[in-house]
GROMACS .gro file of C-alpha atoms in nm:
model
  186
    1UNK     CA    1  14.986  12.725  15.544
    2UNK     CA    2  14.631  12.622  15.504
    3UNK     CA    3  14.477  12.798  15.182
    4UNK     CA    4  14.104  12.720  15.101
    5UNK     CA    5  13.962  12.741  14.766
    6UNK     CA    6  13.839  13.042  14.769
    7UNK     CA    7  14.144  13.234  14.860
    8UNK     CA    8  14.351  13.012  14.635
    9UNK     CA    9  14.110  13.141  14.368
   10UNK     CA   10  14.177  13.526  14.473
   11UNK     CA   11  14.513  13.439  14.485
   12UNK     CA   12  14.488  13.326  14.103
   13UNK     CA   13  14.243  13.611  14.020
   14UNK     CA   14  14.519  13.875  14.170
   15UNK     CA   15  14.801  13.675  13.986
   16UNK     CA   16  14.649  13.672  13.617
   17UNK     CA   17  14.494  14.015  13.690
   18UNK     CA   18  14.866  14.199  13.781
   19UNK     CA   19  15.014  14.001  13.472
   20UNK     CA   20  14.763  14.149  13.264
   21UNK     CA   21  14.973  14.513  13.313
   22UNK     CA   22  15.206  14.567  13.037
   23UNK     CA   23  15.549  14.521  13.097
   24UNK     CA   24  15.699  14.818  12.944
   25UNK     CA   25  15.557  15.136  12.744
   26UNK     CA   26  15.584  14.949  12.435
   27UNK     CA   27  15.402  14.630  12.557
   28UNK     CA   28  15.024  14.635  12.495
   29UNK     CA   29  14.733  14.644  12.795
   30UNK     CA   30  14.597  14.321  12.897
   31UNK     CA   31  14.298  14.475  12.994
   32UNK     CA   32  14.229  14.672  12.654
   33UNK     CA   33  13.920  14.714  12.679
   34UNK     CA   34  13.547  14.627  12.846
   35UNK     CA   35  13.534  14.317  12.596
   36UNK     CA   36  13.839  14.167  12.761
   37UNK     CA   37  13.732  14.251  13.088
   38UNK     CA   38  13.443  14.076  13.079
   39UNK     CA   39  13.637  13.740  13.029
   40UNK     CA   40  13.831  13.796  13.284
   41UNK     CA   41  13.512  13.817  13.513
   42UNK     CA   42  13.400  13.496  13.319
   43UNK     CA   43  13.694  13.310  13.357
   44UNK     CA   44  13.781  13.365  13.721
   45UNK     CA   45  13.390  13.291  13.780
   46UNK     CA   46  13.365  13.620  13.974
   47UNK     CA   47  13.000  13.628  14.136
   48UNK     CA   48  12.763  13.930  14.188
   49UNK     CA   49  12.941  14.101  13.874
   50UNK     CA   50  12.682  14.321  13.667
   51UNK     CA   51  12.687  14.479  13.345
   52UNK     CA   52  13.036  14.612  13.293
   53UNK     CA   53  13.142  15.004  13.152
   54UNK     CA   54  13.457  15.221  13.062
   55UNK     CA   55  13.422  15.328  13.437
   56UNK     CA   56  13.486  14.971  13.585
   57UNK     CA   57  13.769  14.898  13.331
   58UNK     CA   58  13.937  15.219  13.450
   59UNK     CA   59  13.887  15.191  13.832
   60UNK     CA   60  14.002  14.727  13.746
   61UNK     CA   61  14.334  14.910  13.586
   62UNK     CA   62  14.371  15.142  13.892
   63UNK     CA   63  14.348  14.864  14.149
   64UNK     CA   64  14.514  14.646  13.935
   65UNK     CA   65  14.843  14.870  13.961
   66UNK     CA   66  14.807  14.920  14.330
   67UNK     CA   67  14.815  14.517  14.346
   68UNK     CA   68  15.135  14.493  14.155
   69UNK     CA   69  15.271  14.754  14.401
   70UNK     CA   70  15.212  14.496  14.676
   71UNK     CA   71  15.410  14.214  14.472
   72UNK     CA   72  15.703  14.456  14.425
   73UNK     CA   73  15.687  14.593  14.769
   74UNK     CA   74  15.963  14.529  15.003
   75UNK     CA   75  15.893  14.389  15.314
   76UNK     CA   76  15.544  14.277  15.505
   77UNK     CA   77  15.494  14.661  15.668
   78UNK     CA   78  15.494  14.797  15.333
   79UNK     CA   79  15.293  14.510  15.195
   80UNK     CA   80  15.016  14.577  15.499
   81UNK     CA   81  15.020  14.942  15.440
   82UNK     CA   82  14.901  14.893  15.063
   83UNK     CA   83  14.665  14.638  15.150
   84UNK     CA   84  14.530  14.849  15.401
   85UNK     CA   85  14.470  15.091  15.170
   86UNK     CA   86  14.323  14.870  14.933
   87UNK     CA   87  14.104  14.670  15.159
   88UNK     CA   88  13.939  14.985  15.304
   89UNK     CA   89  13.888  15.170  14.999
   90UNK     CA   90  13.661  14.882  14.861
   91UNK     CA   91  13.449  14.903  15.207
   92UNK     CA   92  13.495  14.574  15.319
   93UNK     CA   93  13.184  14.358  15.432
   94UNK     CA   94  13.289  14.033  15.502
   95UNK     CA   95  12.980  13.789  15.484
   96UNK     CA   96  12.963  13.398  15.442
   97UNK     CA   97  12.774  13.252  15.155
   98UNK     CA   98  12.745  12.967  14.951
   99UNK     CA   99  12.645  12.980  14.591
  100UNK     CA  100  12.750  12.795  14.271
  101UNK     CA  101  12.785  12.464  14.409
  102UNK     CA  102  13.073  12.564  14.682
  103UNK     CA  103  13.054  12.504  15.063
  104UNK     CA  104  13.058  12.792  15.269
  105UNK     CA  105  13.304  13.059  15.233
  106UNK     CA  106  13.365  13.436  15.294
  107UNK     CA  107  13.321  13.716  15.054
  108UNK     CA  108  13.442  14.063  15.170
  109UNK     CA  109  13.310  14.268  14.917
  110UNK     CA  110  13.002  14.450  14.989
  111UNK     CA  111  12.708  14.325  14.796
  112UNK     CA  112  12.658  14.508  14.471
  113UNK     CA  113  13.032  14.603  14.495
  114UNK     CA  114  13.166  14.716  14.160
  115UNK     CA  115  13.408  14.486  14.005
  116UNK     CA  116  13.676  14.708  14.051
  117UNK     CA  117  13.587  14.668  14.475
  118UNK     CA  118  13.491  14.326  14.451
  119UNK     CA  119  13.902  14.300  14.331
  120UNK     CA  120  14.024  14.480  14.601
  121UNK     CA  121  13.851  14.336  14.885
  122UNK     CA  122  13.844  13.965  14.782
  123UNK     CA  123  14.192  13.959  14.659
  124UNK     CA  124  14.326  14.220  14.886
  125UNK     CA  125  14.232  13.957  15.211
  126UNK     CA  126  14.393  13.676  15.017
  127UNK     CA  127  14.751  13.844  15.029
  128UNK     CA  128  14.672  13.966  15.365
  129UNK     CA  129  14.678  13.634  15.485
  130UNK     CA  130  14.966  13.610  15.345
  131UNK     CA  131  15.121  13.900  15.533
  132UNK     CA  132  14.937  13.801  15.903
  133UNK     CA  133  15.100  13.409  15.803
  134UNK     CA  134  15.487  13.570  15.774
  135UNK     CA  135  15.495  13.413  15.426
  136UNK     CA  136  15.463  13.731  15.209
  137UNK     CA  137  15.804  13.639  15.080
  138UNK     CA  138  15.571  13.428  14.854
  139UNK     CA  139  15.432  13.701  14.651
  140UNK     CA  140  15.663  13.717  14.388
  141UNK     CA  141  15.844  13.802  14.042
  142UNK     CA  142  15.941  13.586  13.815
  143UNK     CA  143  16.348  13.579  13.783
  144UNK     CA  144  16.421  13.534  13.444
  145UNK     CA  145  16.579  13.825  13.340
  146UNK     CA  146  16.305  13.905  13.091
  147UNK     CA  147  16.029  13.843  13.244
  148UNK     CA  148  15.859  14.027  13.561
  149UNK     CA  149  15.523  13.804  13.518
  150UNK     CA  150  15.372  13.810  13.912
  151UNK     CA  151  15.349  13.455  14.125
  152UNK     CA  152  15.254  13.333  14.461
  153UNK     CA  153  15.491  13.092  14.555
  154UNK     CA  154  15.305  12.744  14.706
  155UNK     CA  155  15.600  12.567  14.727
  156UNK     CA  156  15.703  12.318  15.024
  157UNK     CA  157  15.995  12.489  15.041
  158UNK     CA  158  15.968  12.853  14.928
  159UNK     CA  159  16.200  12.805  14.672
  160UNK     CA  160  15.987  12.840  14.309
  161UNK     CA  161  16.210  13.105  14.141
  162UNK     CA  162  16.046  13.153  13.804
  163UNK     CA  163  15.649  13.192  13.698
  164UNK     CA  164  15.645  12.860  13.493
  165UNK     CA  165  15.925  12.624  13.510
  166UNK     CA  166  15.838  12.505  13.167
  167UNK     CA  167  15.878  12.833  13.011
  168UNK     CA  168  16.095  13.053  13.172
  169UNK     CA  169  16.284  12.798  13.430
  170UNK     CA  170  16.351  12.573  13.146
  171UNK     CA  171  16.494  12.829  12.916
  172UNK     CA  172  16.722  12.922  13.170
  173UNK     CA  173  16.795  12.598  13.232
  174UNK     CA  174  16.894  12.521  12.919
  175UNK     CA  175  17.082  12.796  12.834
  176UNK     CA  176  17.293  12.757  13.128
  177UNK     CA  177  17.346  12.407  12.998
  178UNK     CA  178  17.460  12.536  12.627
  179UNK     CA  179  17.692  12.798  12.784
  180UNK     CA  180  17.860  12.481  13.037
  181UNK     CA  181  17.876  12.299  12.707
  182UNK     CA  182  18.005  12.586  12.513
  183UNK     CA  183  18.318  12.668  12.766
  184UNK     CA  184  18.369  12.323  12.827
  185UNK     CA  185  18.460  12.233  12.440
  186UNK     CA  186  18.529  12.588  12.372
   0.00000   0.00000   0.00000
């Protein structure tokens, strides 16, 4: 599957934005406020953003939670449907530009889009491609037990199982190993 940068950049936008949800009641917001927001813009150098409010940071947490809906869905019809949703709600205007030193490439959001939009129409696409490709198998969660973090799986193979291996694969990893150990001496 041929990704180009800028949907493998929505595809990391939608990523860090759904892991920004908090994982239980107790967890705390990744998104906690405007402040925090704003570096997320920033660091996913999301173009035609203006001034940010209370407003966008509400409507970024909304779509946000309909985008981790389409990493827990079930299959690709359910996956379309939210997309759908998604895609059309932001009132998609897909145009070709080039700014910041990148080639051509298509934005779908409508120009002067809020953020929240912007989100949804940019990142929505990205996982549709997924879908249309038969590969939305890919959008996953991580499988260590205790963590749910969201990951797109790039893999040759399809077969990346946790969101880091360095974190959560090798814990699990090793912990397998100690308990082989354990009942082997034990």
């Amino acid at each position: 599957m041929l990704i180009t940068h800028d949907t493998r950049c929505a595809l990391d936008t939608v990523v860090d934005l759904v892991n920004t949800l908090p994982e239980d009641d107790a967890a705390p917001d990744g998104l906690p406020d405007v402040a925090t927001l704003e570096d997320f813009v920033r660091k996913h150098e999301m173009s035609d953003v203006g001034v940010l409010s209370e407003f966008d940071l509400s409507a970024v947490r909304k779509v946000r939670g309909r985008f981790a809906g389409i990493f827990a869905a079930p299959d690709a019809r359910a996956s379309a449907g939210m997309i759908n949703e998604l895609v059309a709600a932001a009132g998609t205007t897909p145009r070709l530009t080039d700014h910041d030193g990148y080639d051509w490439h298509v934005h779908y959001f409508a120009p002067g889009a809020s953020v929240a939009d912007h989100l949804a129409a940019d990142c929505g696409m990205a996982l549709a491609f997924f879908v249309v490709a038969g590969e939305q198998e890919r959008l996953r969660r991580c499988e260590a037990p205790d963590c749910r973090r969201a990951f797109v799986d790039l893999s040759r193979n399809r077969s990346r199982r946790y969101c880091d291996s360095r974190t959560c694969g090798n814990r699990l990893h090793v912990a397998a190993y100690r308990a082989r150990r354990k009942e082997a001496t034990g």
